[in-house]
PDB file of N, CA and C in Angstrom:
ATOM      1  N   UNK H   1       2.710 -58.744 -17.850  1.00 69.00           N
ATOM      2  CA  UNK H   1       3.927 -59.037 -17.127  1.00 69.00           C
ATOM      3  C   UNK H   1       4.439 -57.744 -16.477  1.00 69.00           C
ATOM      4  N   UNK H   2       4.977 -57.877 -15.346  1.00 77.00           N
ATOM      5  CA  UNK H   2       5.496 -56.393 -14.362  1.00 77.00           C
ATOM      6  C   UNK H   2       6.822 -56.409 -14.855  1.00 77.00           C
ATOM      7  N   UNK H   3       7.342 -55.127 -14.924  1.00 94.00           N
ATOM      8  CA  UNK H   3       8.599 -54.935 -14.747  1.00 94.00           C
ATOM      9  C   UNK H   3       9.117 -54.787 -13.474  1.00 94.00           C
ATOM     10  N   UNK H   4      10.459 -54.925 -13.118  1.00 92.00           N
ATOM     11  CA  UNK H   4      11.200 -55.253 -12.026  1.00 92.00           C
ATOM     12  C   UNK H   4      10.589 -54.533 -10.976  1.00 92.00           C
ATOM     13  N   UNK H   5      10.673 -53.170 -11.509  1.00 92.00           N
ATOM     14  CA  UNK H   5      10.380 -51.665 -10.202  1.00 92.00           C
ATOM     15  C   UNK H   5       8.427 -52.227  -9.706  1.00 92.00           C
ATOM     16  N   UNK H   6       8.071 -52.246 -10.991  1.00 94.00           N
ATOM     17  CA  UNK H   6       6.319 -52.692 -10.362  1.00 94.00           C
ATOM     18  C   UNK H   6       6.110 -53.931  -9.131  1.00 94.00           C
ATOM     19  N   UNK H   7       6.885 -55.110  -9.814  1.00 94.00           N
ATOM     20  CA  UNK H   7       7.223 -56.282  -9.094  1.00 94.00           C
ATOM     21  C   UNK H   7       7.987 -55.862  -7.490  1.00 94.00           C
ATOM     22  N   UNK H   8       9.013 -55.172  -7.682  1.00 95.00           N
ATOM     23  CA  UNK H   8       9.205 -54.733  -6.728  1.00 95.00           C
ATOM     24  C   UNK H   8       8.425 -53.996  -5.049  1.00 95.00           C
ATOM     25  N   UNK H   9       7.805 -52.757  -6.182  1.00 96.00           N
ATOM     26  CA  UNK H   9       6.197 -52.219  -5.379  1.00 96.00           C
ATOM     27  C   UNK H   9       5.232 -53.183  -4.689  1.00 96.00           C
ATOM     28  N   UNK H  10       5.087 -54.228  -5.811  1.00 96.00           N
ATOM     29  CA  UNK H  10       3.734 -55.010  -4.742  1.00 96.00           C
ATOM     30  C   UNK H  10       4.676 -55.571  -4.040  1.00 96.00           C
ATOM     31  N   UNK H  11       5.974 -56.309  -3.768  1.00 97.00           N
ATOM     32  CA  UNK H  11       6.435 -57.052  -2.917  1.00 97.00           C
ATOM     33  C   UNK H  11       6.369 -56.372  -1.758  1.00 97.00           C
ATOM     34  N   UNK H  12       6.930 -55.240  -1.614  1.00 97.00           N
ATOM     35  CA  UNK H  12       7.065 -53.885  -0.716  1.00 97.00           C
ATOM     36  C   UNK H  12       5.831 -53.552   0.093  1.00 97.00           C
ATOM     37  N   UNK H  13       4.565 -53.598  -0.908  1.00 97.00           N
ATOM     38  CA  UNK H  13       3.104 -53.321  -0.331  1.00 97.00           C
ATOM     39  C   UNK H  13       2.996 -54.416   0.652  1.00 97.00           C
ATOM     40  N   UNK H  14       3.116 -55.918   0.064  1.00 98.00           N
ATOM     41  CA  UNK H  14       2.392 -56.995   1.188  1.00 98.00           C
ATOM     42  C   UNK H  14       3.579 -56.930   2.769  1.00 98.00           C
ATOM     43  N   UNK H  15       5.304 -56.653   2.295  1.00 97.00           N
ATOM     44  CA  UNK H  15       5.875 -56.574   3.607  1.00 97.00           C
ATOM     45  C   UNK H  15       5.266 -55.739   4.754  1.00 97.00           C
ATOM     46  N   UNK H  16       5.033 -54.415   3.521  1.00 98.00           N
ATOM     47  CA  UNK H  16       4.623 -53.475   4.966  1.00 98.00           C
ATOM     48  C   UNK H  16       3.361 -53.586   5.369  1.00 98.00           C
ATOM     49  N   UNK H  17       2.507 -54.206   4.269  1.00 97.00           N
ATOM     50  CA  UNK H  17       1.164 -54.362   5.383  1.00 97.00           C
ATOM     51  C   UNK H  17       1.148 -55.565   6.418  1.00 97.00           C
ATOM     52  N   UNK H  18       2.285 -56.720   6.322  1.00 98.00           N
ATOM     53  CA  UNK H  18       2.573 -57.196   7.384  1.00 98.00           C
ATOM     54  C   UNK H  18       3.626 -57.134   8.451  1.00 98.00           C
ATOM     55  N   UNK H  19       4.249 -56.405   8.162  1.00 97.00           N
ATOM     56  CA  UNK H  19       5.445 -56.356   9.141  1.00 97.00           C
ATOM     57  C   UNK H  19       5.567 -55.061   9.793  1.00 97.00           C
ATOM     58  N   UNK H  20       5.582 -55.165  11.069  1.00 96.00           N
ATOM     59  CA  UNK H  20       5.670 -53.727  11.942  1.00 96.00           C
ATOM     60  C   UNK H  20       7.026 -53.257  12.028  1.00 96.00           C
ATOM     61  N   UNK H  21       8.133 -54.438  12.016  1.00 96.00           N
ATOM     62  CA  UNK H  21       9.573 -54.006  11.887  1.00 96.00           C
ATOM     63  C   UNK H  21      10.098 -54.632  10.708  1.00 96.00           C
ATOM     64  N   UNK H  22      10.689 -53.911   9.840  1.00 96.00           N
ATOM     65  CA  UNK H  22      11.253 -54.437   8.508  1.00 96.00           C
ATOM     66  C   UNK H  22      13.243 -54.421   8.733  1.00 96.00           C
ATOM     67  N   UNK H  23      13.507 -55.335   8.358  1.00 96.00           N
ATOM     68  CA  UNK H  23      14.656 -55.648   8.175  1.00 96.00           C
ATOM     69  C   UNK H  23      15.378 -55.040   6.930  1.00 96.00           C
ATOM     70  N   UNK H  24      16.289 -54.321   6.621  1.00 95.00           N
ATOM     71  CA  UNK H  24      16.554 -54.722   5.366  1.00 95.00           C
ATOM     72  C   UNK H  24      18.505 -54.470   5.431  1.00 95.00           C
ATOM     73  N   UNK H  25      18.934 -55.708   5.370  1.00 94.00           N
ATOM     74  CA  UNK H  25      20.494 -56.035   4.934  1.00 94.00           C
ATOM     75  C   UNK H  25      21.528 -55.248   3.929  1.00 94.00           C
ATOM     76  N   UNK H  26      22.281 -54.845   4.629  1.00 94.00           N
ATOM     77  CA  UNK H  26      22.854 -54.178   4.251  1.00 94.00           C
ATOM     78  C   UNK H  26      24.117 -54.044   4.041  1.00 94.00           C
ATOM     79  N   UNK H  27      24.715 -54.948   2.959  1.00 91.00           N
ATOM     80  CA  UNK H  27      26.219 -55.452   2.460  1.00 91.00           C
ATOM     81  C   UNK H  27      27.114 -54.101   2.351  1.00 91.00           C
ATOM     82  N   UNK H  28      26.398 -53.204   1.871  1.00 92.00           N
ATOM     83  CA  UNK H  28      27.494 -51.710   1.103  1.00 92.00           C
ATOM     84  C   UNK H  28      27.364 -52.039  -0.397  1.00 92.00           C
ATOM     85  N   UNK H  29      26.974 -52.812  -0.982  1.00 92.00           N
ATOM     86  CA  UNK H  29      27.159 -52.930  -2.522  1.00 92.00           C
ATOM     87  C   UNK H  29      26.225 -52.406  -2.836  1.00 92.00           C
ATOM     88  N   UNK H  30      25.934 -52.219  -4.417  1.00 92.00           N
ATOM     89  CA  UNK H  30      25.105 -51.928  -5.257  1.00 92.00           C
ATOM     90  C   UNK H  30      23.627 -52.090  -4.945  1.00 92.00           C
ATOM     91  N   UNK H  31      23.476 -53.307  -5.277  1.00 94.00           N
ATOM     92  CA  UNK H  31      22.035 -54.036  -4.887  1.00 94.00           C
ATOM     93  C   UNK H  31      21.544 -53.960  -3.856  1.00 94.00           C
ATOM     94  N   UNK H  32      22.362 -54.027  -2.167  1.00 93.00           N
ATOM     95  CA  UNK H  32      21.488 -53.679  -1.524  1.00 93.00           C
ATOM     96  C   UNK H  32      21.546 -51.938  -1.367  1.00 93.00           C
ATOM     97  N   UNK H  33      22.309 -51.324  -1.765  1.00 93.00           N
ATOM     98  CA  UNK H  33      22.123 -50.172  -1.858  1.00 93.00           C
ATOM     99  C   UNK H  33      20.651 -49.573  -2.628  1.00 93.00           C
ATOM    100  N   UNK H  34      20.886 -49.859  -3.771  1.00 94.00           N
ATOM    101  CA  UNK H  34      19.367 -49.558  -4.105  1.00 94.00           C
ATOM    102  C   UNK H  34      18.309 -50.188  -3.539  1.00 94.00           C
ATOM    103  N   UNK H  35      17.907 -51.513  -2.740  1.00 95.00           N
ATOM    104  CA  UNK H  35      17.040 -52.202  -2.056  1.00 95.00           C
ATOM    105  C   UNK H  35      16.838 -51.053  -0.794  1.00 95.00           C
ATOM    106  N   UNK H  36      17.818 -50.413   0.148  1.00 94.00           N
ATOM    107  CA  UNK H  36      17.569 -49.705   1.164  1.00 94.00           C
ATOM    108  C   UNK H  36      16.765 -48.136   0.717  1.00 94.00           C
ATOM    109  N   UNK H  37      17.757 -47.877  -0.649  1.00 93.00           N
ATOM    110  CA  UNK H  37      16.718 -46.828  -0.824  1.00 93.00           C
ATOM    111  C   UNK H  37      15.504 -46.777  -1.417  1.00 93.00           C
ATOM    112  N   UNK H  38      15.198 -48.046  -2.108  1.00 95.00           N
ATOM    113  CA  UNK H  38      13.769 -48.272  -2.023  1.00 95.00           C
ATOM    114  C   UNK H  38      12.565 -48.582  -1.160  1.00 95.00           C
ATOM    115  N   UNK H  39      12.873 -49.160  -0.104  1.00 95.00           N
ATOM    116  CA  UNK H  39      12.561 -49.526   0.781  1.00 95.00           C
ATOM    117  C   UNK H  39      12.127 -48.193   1.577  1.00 95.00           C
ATOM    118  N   UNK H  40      13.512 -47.385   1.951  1.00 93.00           N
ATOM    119  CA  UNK H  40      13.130 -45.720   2.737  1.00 93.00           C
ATOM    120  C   UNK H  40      12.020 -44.893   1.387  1.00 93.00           C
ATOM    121  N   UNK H  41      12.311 -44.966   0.055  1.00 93.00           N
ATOM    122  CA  UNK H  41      11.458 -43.818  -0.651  1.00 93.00           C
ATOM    123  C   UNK H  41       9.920 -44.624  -0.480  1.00 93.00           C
ATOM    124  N   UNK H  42       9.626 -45.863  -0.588  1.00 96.00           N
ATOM    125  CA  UNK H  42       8.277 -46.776  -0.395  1.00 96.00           C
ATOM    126  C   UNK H  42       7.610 -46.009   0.937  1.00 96.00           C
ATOM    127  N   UNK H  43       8.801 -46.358   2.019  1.00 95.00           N
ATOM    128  CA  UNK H  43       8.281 -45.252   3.286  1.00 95.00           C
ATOM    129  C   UNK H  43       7.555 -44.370   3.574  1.00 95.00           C
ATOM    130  N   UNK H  44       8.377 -43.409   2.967  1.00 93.00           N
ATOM    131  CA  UNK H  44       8.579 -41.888   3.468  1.00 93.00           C
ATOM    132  C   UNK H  44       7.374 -41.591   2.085  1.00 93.00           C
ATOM    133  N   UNK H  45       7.169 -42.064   0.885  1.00 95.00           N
ATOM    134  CA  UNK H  45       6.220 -41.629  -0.115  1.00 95.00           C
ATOM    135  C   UNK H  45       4.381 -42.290   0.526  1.00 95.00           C
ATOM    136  N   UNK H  46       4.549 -43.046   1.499  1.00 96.00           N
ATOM    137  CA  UNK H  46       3.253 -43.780   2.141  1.00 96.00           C
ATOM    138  C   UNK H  46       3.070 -43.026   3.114  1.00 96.00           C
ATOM    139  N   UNK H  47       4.112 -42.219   4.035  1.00 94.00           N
ATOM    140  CA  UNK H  47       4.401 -42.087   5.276  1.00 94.00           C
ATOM    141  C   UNK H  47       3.565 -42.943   6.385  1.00 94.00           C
ATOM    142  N   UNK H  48       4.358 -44.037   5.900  1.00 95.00           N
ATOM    143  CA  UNK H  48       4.261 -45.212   6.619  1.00 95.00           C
ATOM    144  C   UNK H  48       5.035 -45.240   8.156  1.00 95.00           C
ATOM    145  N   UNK H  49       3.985 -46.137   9.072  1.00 93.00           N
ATOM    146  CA  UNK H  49       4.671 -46.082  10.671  1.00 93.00           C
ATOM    147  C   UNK H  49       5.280 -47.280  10.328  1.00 93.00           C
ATOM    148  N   UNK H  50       5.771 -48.329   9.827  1.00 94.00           N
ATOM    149  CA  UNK H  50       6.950 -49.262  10.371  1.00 94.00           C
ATOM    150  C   UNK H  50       8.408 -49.258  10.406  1.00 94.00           C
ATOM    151  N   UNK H  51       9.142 -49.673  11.430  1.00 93.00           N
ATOM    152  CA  UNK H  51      10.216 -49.584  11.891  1.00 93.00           C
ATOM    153  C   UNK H  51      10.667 -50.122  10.717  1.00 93.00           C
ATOM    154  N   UNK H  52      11.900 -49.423  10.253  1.00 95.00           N
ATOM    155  CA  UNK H  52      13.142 -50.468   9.367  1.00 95.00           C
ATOM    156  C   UNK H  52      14.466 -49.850  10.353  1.00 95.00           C
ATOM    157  N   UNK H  53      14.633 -50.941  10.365  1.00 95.00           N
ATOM    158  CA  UNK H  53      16.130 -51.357  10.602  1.00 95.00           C
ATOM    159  C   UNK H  53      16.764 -51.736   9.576  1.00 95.00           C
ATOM    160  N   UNK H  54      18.502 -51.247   9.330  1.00 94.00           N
ATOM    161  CA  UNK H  54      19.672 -51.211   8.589  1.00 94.00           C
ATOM    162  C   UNK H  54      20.522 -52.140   9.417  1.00 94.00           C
ATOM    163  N   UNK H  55      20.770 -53.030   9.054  1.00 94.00           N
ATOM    164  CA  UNK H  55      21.632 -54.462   8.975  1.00 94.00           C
ATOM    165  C   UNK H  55      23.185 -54.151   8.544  1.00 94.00           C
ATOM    166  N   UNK H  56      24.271 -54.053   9.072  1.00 92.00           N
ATOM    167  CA  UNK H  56      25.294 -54.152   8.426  1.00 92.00           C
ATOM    168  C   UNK H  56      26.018 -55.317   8.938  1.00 92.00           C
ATOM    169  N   UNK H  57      26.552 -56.426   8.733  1.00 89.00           N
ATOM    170  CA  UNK H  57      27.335 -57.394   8.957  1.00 89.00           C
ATOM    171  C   UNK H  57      28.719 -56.310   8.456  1.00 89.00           C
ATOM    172  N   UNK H  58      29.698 -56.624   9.582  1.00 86.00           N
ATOM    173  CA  UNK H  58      31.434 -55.553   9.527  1.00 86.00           C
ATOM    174  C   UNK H  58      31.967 -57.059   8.896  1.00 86.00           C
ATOM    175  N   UNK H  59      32.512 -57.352   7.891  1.00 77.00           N
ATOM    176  CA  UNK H  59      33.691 -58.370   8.466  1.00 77.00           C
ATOM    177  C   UNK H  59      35.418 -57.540   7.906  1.00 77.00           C
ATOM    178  N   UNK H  60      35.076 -56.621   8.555  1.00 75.00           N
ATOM    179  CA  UNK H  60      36.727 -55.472   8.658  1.00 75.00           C
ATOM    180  C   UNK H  60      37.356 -56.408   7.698  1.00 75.00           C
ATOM    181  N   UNK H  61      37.198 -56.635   6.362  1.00 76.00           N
ATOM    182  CA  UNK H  61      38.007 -57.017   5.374  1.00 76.00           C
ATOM    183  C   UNK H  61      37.717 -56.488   3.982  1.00 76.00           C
ATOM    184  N   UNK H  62      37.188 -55.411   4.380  1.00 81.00           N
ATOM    185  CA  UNK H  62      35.850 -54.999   2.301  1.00 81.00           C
ATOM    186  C   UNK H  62      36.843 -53.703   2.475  1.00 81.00           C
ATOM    187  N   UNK H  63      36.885 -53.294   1.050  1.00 86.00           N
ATOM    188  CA  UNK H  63      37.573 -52.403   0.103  1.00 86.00           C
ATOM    189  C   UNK H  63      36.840 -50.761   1.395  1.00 86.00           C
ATOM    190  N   UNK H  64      37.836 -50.516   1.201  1.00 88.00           N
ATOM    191  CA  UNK H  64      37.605 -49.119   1.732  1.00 88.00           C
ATOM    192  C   UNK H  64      36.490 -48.055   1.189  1.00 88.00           C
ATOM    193  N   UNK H  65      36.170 -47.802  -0.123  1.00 91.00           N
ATOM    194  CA  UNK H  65      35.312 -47.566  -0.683  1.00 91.00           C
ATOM    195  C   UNK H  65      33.768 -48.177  -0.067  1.00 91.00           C
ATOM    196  N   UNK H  66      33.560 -49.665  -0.386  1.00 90.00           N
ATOM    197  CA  UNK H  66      32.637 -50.046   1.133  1.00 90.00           C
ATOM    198  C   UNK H  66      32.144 -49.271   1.958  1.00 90.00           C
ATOM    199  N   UNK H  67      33.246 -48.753   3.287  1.00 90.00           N
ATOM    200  CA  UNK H  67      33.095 -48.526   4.189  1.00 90.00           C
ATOM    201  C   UNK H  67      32.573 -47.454   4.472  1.00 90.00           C
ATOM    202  N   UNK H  68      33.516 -46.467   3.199  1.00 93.00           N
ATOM    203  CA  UNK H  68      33.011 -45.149   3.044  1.00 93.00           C
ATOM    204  C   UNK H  68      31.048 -44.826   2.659  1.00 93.00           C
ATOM    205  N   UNK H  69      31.089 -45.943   1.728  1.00 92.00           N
ATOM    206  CA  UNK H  69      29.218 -46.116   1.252  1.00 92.00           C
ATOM    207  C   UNK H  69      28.731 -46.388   2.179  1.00 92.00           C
ATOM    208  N   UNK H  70      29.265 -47.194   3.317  1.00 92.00           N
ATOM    209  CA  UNK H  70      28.418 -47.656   4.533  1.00 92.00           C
ATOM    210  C   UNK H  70      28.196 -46.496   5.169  1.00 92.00           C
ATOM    211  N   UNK H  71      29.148 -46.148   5.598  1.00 93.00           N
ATOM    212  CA  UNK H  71      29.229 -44.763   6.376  1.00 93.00           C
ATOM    213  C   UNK H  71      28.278 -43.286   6.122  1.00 93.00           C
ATOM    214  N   UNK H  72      28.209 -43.253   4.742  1.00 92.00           N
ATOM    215  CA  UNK H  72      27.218 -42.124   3.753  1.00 92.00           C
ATOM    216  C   UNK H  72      26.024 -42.512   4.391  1.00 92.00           C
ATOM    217  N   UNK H  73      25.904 -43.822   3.972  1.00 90.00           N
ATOM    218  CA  UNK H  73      24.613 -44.301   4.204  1.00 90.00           C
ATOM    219  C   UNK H  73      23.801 -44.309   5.209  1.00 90.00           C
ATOM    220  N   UNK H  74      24.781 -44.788   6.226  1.00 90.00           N
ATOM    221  CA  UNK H  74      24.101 -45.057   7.905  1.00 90.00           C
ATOM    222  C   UNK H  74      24.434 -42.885   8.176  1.00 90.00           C
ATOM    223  N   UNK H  75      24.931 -42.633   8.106  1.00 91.00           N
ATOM    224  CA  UNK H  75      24.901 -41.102   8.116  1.00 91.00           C
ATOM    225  C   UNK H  75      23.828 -40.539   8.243  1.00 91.00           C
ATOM    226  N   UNK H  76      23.623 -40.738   6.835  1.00 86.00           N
ATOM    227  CA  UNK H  76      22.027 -40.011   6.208  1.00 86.00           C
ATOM    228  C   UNK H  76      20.613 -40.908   6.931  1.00 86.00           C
ATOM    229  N   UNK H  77      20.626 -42.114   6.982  1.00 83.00           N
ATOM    230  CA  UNK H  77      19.771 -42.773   7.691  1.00 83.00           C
ATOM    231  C   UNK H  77      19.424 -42.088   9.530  1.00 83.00           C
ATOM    232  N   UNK H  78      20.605 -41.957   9.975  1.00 80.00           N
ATOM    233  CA  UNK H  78      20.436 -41.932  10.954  1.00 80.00           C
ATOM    234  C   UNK H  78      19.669 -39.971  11.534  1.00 80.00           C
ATOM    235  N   UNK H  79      20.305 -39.350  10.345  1.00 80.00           N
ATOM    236  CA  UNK H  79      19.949 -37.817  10.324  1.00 80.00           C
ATOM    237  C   UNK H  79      18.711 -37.762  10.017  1.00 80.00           C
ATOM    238  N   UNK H  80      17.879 -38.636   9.451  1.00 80.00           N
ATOM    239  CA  UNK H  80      16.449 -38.587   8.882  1.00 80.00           C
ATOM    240  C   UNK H  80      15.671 -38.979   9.794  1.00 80.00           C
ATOM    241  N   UNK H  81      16.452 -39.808  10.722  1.00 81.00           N
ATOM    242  CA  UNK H  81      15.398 -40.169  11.490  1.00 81.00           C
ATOM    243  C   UNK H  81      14.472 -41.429  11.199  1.00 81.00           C
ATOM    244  N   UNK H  82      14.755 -42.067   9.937  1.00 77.00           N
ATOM    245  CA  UNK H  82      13.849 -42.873   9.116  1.00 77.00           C
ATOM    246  C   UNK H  82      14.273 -44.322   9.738  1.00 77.00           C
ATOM    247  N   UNK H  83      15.178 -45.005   9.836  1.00 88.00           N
ATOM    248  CA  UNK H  83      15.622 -46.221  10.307  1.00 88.00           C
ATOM    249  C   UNK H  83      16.399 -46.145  11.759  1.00 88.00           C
ATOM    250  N   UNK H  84      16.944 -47.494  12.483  1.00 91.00           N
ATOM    251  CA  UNK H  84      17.396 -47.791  13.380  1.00 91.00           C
ATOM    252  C   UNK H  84      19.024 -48.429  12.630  1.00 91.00           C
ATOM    253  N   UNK H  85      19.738 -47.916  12.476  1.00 90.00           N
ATOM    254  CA  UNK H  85      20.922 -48.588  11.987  1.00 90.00           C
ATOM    255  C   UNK H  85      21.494 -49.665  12.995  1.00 90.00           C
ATOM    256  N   UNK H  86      21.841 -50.581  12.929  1.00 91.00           N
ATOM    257  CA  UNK H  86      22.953 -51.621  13.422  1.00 91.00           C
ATOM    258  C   UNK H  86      24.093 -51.916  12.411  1.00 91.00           C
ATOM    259  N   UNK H  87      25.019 -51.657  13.372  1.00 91.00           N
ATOM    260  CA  UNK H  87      26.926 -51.794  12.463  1.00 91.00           C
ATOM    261  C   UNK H  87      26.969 -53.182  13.405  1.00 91.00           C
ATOM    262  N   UNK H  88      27.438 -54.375  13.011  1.00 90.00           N
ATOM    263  CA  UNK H  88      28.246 -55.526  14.068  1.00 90.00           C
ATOM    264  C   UNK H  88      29.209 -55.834  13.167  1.00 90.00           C
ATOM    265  N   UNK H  89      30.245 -55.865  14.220  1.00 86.00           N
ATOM    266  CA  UNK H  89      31.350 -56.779  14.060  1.00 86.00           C
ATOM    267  C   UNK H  89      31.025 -58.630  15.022  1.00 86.00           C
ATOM    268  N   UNK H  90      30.719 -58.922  14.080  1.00 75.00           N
ATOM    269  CA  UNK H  90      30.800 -60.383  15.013  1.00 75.00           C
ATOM    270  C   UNK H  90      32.129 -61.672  14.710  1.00 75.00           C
ATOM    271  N   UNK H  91      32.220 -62.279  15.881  1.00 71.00           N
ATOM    272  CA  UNK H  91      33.481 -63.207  15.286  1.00 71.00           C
ATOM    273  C   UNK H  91      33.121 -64.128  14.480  1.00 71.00           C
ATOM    274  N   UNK H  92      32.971 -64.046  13.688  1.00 64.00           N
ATOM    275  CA  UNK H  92      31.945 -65.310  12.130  1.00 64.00           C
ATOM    276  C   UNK H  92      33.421 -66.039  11.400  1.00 64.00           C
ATOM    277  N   UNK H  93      33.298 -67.464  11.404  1.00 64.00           N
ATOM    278  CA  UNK H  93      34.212 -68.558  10.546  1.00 64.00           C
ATOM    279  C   UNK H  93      33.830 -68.018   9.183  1.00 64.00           C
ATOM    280  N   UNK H  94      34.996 -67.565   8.088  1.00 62.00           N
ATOM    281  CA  UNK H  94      34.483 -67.125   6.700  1.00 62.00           C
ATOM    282  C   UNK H  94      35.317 -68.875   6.277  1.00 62.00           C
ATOM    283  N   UNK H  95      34.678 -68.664   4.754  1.00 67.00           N
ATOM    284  CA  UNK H  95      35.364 -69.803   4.376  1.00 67.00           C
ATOM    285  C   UNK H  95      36.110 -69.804   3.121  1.00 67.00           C
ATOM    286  N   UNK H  96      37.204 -68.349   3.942  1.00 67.00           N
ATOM    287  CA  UNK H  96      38.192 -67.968   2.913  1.00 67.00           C
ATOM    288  C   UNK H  96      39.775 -68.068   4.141  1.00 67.00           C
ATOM    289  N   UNK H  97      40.497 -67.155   3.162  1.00 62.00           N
ATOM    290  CA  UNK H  97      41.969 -67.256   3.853  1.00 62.00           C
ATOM    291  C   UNK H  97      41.498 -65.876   4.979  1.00 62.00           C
ATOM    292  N   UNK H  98      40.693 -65.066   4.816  1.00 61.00           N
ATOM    293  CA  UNK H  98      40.884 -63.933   5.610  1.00 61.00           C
ATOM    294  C   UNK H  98      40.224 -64.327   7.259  1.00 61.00           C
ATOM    295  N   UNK H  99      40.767 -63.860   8.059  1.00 59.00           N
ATOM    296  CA  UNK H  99      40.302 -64.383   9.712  1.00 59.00           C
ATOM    297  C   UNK H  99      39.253 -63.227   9.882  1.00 59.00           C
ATOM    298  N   UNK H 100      38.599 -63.265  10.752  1.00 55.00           N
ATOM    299  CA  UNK H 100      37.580 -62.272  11.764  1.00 55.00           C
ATOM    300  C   UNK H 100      38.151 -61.702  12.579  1.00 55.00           C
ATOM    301  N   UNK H 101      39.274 -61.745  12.643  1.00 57.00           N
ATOM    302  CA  UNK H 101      40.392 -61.691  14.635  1.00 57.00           C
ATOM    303  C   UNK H 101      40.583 -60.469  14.476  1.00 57.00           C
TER     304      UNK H 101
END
């Protein structure tokens, strides 16, 4: 049986041997926080040619702290040279009390 990080590795191996541009989503939390930096150390330890792109959905309503991790993040991403960051704000129906406006 694999543990998480092994399980993880082969998932990682078959994306990048198929995918020339990798996606990977990017909330600001925990989980995908460690997903992005696994994803860049899988990279940069293969020195692998596929594109990743950084995903951020804005919905200008997350804890300030958030924003600040977003910000670290797409920072350092963008200084490395390693990914293509995208920030959007889009007008998206949530299906809470808070608006998009």
């Amino acid at each position: 049986m694999a543990n998480v990080w092994s399980a993880l590795q082969n998932r990682l191996s078959f994306v990048f041997d198929n995918y020339p541009t990798i996606v990977v989503s990017f909330s600001g939390g925990k989980d995908s926080g460690v997903l992005l930096n696994a994803v860049l150390k899988f990279k940069r330890d293969r020195s692998l040619p596929n594109r990743i792109v950084v995903f951020h959905q804005d919905f200008e309503a997350q804890y300030a702290k958030t924003t600040e991790f977003v910000e670290r993040m797409y920072a350092q991403v963008i200084s490395t040279g390693d990914c293509i960051p995208l920030w959007v704000c889009l007008p998206v129906a949530s299906r809470c009390a808070v608006s998009n406006y």
